CSV table of C-alpha atoms in Angstrom, one decimal:
chain,number,residue,atom,x,y,z
T,14,UNK,CA,72.3,-19.7,15.2
T,15,UNK,CA,71.7,-21.9,12.1
T,16,UNK,CA,71.4,-19.9,8.9
T,17,UNK,CA,68.4,-20.8,6.6
T,18,UNK,CA,69.3,-22.1,3.2
T,19,UNK,CA,67.8,-20.7,0.0
T,20,UNK,CA,65.2,-23.4,-0.3
T,21,UNK,CA,63.8,-22.8,3.2
T,22,UNK,CA,63.7,-19.0,2.6
T,23,UNK,CA,61.7,-19.6,-0.6
T,24,UNK,CA,59.3,-22.0,1.1
T,25,UNK,CA,58.6,-19.5,3.9
T,26,UNK,CA,58.1,-16.7,1.4
T,27,UNK,CA,55.5,-18.8,-0.4
T,28,UNK,CA,53.7,-19.7,2.8
T,29,UNK,CA,53.6,-16.0,3.8
T,30,UNK,CA,52.1,-15.1,0.4
T,31,UNK,CA,49.4,-17.8,0.7
T,32,UNK,CA,48.4,-16.5,4.2
T,33,UNK,CA,48.3,-13.0,2.9
T,34,UNK,CA,46.0,-14.0,0.0
T,35,UNK,CA,43.7,-16.0,2.3
T,36,UNK,CA,43.4,-13.0,4.6
T,37,UNK,CA,42.6,-10.7,1.7
T,38,UNK,CA,39.9,-13.1,0.4
T,39,UNK,CA,38.2,-13.2,3.8
T,40,UNK,CA,37.9,-9.5,3.7
T,41,UNK,CA,36.4,-9.3,0.3
T,42,UNK,CA,32.9,-10.5,-0.9
T,43,UNK,CA,32.7,-13.7,-2.9
T,44,UNK,CA,31.5,-12.3,-6.2
T,45,UNK,CA,30.7,-15.7,-7.4
T,46,UNK,CA,28.0,-16.0,-4.7
T,47,UNK,CA,26.4,-12.6,-5.2
T,48,UNK,CA,23.2,-13.0,-7.1
T,49,UNK,CA,22.1,-10.3,-9.5
T,50,UNK,CA,19.2,-8.3,-8.2
T,51,UNK,CA,16.6,-6.6,-10.4
T,52,UNK,CA,15.6,-3.0,-9.7
T,53,UNK,CA,11.9,-3.1,-9.1
T,54,UNK,CA,10.1,0.0,-10.3
T,55,UNK,CA,7.5,1.5,-7.9
T,56,UNK,CA,3.9,1.1,-9.1
T,57,UNK,CA,1.5,4.0,-8.8
T,58,UNK,CA,-2.2,3.3,-8.9
T,59,UNK,CA,-4.4,6.2,-10.1
T,60,UNK,CA,-8.1,5.6,-9.6
T,61,UNK,CA,-10.0,8.1,-11.6
T,62,UNK,CA,-13.6,9.2,-11.6
T,63,UNK,CA,-13.8,9.7,-15.3
T,64,UNK,CA,-13.7,6.6,-17.5
T,65,UNK,CA,-12.0,8.4,-20.4
T,66,UNK,CA,-10.6,11.9,-19.7
T,67,UNK,CA,-8.3,11.3,-16.8
T,68,UNK,CA,-7.1,7.8,-17.8
T,69,UNK,CA,-6.4,8.9,-21.4
T,70,UNK,CA,-4.3,11.8,-19.9
T,71,UNK,CA,-2.3,9.9,-17.4
T,72,UNK,CA,-1.5,7.0,-19.7
T,73,UNK,CA,0.5,9.3,-21.9
T,74,UNK,CA,3.1,10.0,-19.2
T,75,UNK,CA,6.2,8.2,-20.2
T,76,UNK,CA,7.7,7.2,-16.9
T,77,UNK,CA,11.2,5.6,-16.9
T,78,UNK,CA,11.6,4.7,-13.3
T,79,UNK,CA,8.0,3.9,-12.2
T,80,UNK,CA,5.0,2.0,-13.5
T,81,UNK,CA,1.8,3.9,-13.7
T,82,UNK,CA,-1.7,2.2,-13.6
T,83,UNK,CA,-4.5,4.7,-14.3
T,84,UNK,CA,-8.0,3.2,-13.9
T,85,UNK,CA,-11.2,4.9,-15.0
T,86,UNK,CA,-13.9,3.6,-12.6
T,87,UNK,CA,-16.9,5.8,-13.2
T,88,UNK,CA,-17.4,6.2,-9.5
T,89,UNK,CA,-17.4,9.6,-7.8
T,90,UNK,CA,-16.2,11.2,-4.6
T,91,UNK,CA,-16.7,9.0,-1.6
T,92,UNK,CA,-17.6,5.9,-3.6
T,93,UNK,CA,-14.5,6.3,-5.7
T,94,UNK,CA,-12.2,6.4,-2.6
T,95,UNK,CA,-13.9,3.4,-1.2
T,96,UNK,CA,-13.3,1.6,-4.6
T,97,UNK,CA,-9.6,2.7,-4.3
T,98,UNK,CA,-9.4,1.1,-0.8
T,99,UNK,CA,-10.7,-2.2,-2.3
T,100,UNK,CA,-8.3,-2.1,-5.2
T,101,UNK,CA,-5.3,-1.3,-2.9
T,102,UNK,CA,-6.0,-4.5,-1.0
T,103,UNK,CA,-6.1,-6.7,-4.1
T,104,UNK,CA,-2.5,-5.9,-5.0
T,105,UNK,CA,0.4,-4.1,-3.5
T,106,UNK,CA,1.0,-0.6,-4.7
T,107,UNK,CA,3.7,1.9,-3.7
T,108,UNK,CA,1.3,4.8,-4.1
T,109,UNK,CA,-2.4,5.1,-4.6
T,110,UNK,CA,-4.0,8.3,-5.9
T,111,UNK,CA,-7.6,9.3,-6.1
T,112,UNK,CA,-8.7,11.6,-8.9
T,113,UNK,CA,-12.2,13.0,-8.5
T,114,UNK,CA,-14.3,16.2,-8.9
T,115,UNK,CA,-16.6,18.2,-6.8
T,116,UNK,CA,-19.6,16.4,-8.3
T,117,UNK,CA,-21.1,18.4,-10.1
T,118,UNK,CA,-21.0,21.7,-8.2
T,119,UNK,CA,-21.3,21.0,-4.5
T,120,UNK,CA,-24.1,23.4,-3.8
T,121,UNK,CA,-26.2,20.4,-2.7
T,122,UNK,CA,-25.4,19.7,1.0
T,123,UNK,CA,-25.2,15.9,0.5
T,124,UNK,CA,-22.9,16.3,-2.5
T,125,UNK,CA,-20.7,18.7,-0.6
T,126,UNK,CA,-20.6,16.2,2.3
T,127,UNK,CA,-19.6,13.4,-0.1
T,128,UNK,CA,-16.8,15.5,-1.5
T,129,UNK,CA,-15.4,16.4,1.9
T,130,UNK,CA,-15.8,12.8,3.2
T,131,UNK,CA,-13.9,11.6,0.1
T,132,UNK,CA,-11.0,13.9,0.9
T,133,UNK,CA,-11.0,12.8,4.6
T,134,UNK,CA,-11.1,9.1,3.8
T,135,UNK,CA,-8.3,9.4,1.3
T,136,UNK,CA,-6.2,11.2,3.8
T,137,UNK,CA,-6.9,8.5,6.4
T,138,UNK,CA,-5.8,5.8,4.0
T,139,UNK,CA,-2.7,7.8,3.2
T,140,UNK,CA,-3.8,8.1,-0.5
T,141,UNK,CA,-2.7,10.9,-2.7
T,142,UNK,CA,-5.6,13.3,-3.5
T,143,UNK,CA,-6.0,15.0,-6.9
T,144,UNK,CA,-9.4,16.7,-6.8
T,145,UNK,CA,-10.8,19.4,-9.0
T,146,UNK,CA,-13.5,22.0,-8.3
T,147,UNK,CA,-15.4,21.8,-10.5
T,148,UNK,CA,-13.9,19.3,-12.9
T,149,UNK,CA,-10.6,17.8,-14.1
T,150,UNK,CA,-10.8,19.9,-17.3
T,151,UNK,CA,-9.9,22.9,-15.3
T,152,UNK,CA,-6.4,21.4,-14.9
T,153,UNK,CA,-6.2,21.2,-18.7
T,154,UNK,CA,-7.2,24.8,-19.1
T,155,UNK,CA,-4.4,26.0,-16.8
T,156,UNK,CA,-1.9,24.7,-19.3
T,157,UNK,CA,-3.0,27.2,-21.9
T,158,UNK,CA,-4.7,30.0,-19.9
T,159,UNK,CA,-3.6,31.8,-16.7
T,160,UNK,CA,-7.0,31.6,-15.1
T,161,UNK,CA,-7.0,33.3,-11.7
T,162,UNK,CA,-9.2,30.9,-9.9
T,163,UNK,CA,-12.5,32.7,-9.9
T,164,UNK,CA,-15.8,30.9,-10.6
T,165,UNK,CA,-15.9,29.0,-13.9
T,166,UNK,CA,-18.8,26.6,-14.4
T,167,UNK,CA,-17.9,23.2,-15.7
T,168,UNK,CA,-20.5,23.7,-18.5
T,169,UNK,CA,-18.1,26.3,-19.9
T,170,UNK,CA,-15.0,24.1,-19.9
T,171,UNK,CA,-15.5,22.5,-23.3
T,172,UNK,CA,-16.0,25.8,-25.1
T,173,UNK,CA,-13.0,27.3,-23.3
T,174,UNK,CA,-10.7,24.4,-24.1
T,175,UNK,CA,-11.7,24.4,-27.8
T,176,UNK,CA,-11.1,28.2,-28.0
T,177,UNK,CA,-7.6,27.6,-26.6
T,178,UNK,CA,-7.0,24.7,-29.0
T,179,UNK,CA,-8.2,26.5,-32.1
T,180,UNK,CA,-4.8,28.2,-32.9
T,181,UNK,CA,-3.3,24.7,-32.9
T,182,UNK,CA,-5.9,23.3,-35.3
T,183,UNK,CA,-7.2,20.8,-32.7
T,184,UNK,CA,-10.4,20.2,-30.9
T,185,UNK,CA,-11.6,18.4,-27.8
T,186,UNK,CA,-14.8,16.4,-27.7
T,187,UNK,CA,-15.7,17.3,-24.1
T,188,UNK,CA,-19.3,16.5,-24.6
T,189,UNK,CA,-18.7,13.2,-26.4
T,190,UNK,CA,-15.8,10.7,-25.9
T,191,UNK,CA,-13.8,13.1,-23.6
T,192,UNK,CA,-10.6,11.5,-24.7
T,193,UNK,CA,-7.3,13.4,-24.5
T,194,UNK,CA,-5.6,12.1,-27.6
T,195,UNK,CA,-1.9,12.2,-28.5
T,196,UNK,CA,-2.1,15.5,-30.3
T,197,UNK,CA,-3.9,17.2,-27.5
T,198,UNK,CA,-1.4,15.8,-24.9
T,199,UNK,CA,1.5,17.0,-27.1
T,200,UNK,CA,0.2,20.5,-26.8
T,201,UNK,CA,-0.2,20.2,-23.0
T,202,UNK,CA,3.3,18.8,-22.9
T,203,UNK,CA,4.8,21.5,-25.1
T,204,UNK,CA,6.4,24.9,-24.5
T,205,UNK,CA,4.6,28.2,-24.1
T,206,UNK,CA,6.0,30.8,-26.6
T,207,UNK,CA,5.4,33.8,-24.4
T,208,UNK,CA,7.2,32.5,-21.3
T,209,UNK,CA,9.4,29.8,-22.9
T,210,UNK,CA,8.3,27.5,-20.1
T,211,UNK,CA,6.9,24.0,-20.3
T,212,UNK,CA,3.1,24.3,-20.2
T,213,UNK,CA,2.8,21.6,-17.6
T,214,UNK,CA,5.1,23.6,-15.3
T,215,UNK,CA,3.0,26.7,-15.9
T,216,UNK,CA,-0.1,24.7,-15.1
T,217,UNK,CA,1.5,23.5,-11.8
T,218,UNK,CA,2.4,27.1,-10.9
T,219,UNK,CA,-1.0,28.4,-11.7
T,220,UNK,CA,-2.9,25.6,-10.0
T,221,UNK,CA,-0.8,25.9,-6.8
T,222,UNK,CA,-1.2,29.7,-6.7
T,223,UNK,CA,-5.0,29.4,-7.1
T,224,UNK,CA,-5.1,26.6,-4.5
T,225,UNK,CA,-3.1,28.6,-2.0
T,226,UNK,CA,-5.6,31.5,-2.2
T,227,UNK,CA,-8.1,29.4,-0.2
T,228,UNK,CA,-8.0,28.5,3.5
T,229,UNK,CA,-9.1,24.9,2.8
T,230,UNK,CA,-11.7,24.8,5.6
T,231,UNK,CA,-14.3,23.7,3.1
T,232,UNK,CA,-12.8,22.6,-0.3
T,233,UNK,CA,-16.3,22.1,-1.6
T,234,UNK,CA,-16.6,25.9,-1.9
T,235,UNK,CA,-13.1,26.5,-3.3
T,236,UNK,CA,-14.0,27.2,-6.9
T,237,UNK,CA,-12.0,27.2,-9.2
T,238,UNK,CA,-9.2,25.0,-7.9
T,239,UNK,CA,-7.4,21.7,-8.4
T,240,UNK,CA,-4.8,19.6,-6.7
T,241,UNK,CA,-4.0,17.6,-9.7
T,242,UNK,CA,-0.8,19.6,-9.8
T,243,UNK,CA,0.4,17.5,-6.8
T,244,UNK,CA,0.0,14.2,-8.7
T,245,UNK,CA,1.7,15.6,-11.8
T,246,UNK,CA,4.6,16.8,-9.8
T,247,UNK,CA,5.0,13.3,-8.3
T,248,UNK,CA,4.9,11.7,-11.8
T,249,UNK,CA,7.5,14.1,-13.1
T,250,UNK,CA,10.0,12.7,-10.6
T,251,UNK,CA,9.9,9.4,-12.5
T,252,UNK,CA,10.3,10.7,-16.1
């Protein structure tokens, strides 16, 4: 048997090395061909009944991993949800939420029907539902007061909120511009001294507790309650 000389051994060694490198390349991705992809943030459309209160509240949420688009439409109950349906078709959204009230207090059969129809249509369209009975301001009250869910007329909300804000040297123009300014939101977003809990977390706990006291066969009669806590819980996932 002929012995290989040194040169032949070196050539075979180089050939084996080349084959090994080729095999390795075939098993690995070609990084030069991988295009950088952008992480697209989900967009959440929030269609609100109020033109000032709700949008001014939701706009102050500082989301880091989602884009929020609160719109104050001035529509109510069923007409608001129909408006949300139209907006959802004009542009693609990852989530659509409808924020509306029992308008004003659904003791009128037609008003109660509109309120129930709005809830049912929103469910059918797979929209999130953040309703309040009687009004959105009840959600704000729960940040500062452990209201137990009994009847509270919306005409009393403004005085109640301002009484709660007085120790902070703030006021809320609930009968005027109805805007939740930065100072008011900072209070809502702060900590409760008695419990050392975040006020928004307290509001969520209180709202959910009050909501669960009803059987939900007729939300038009479930005063006082709000499901805004569900929307806020969802937004907190993206902060």
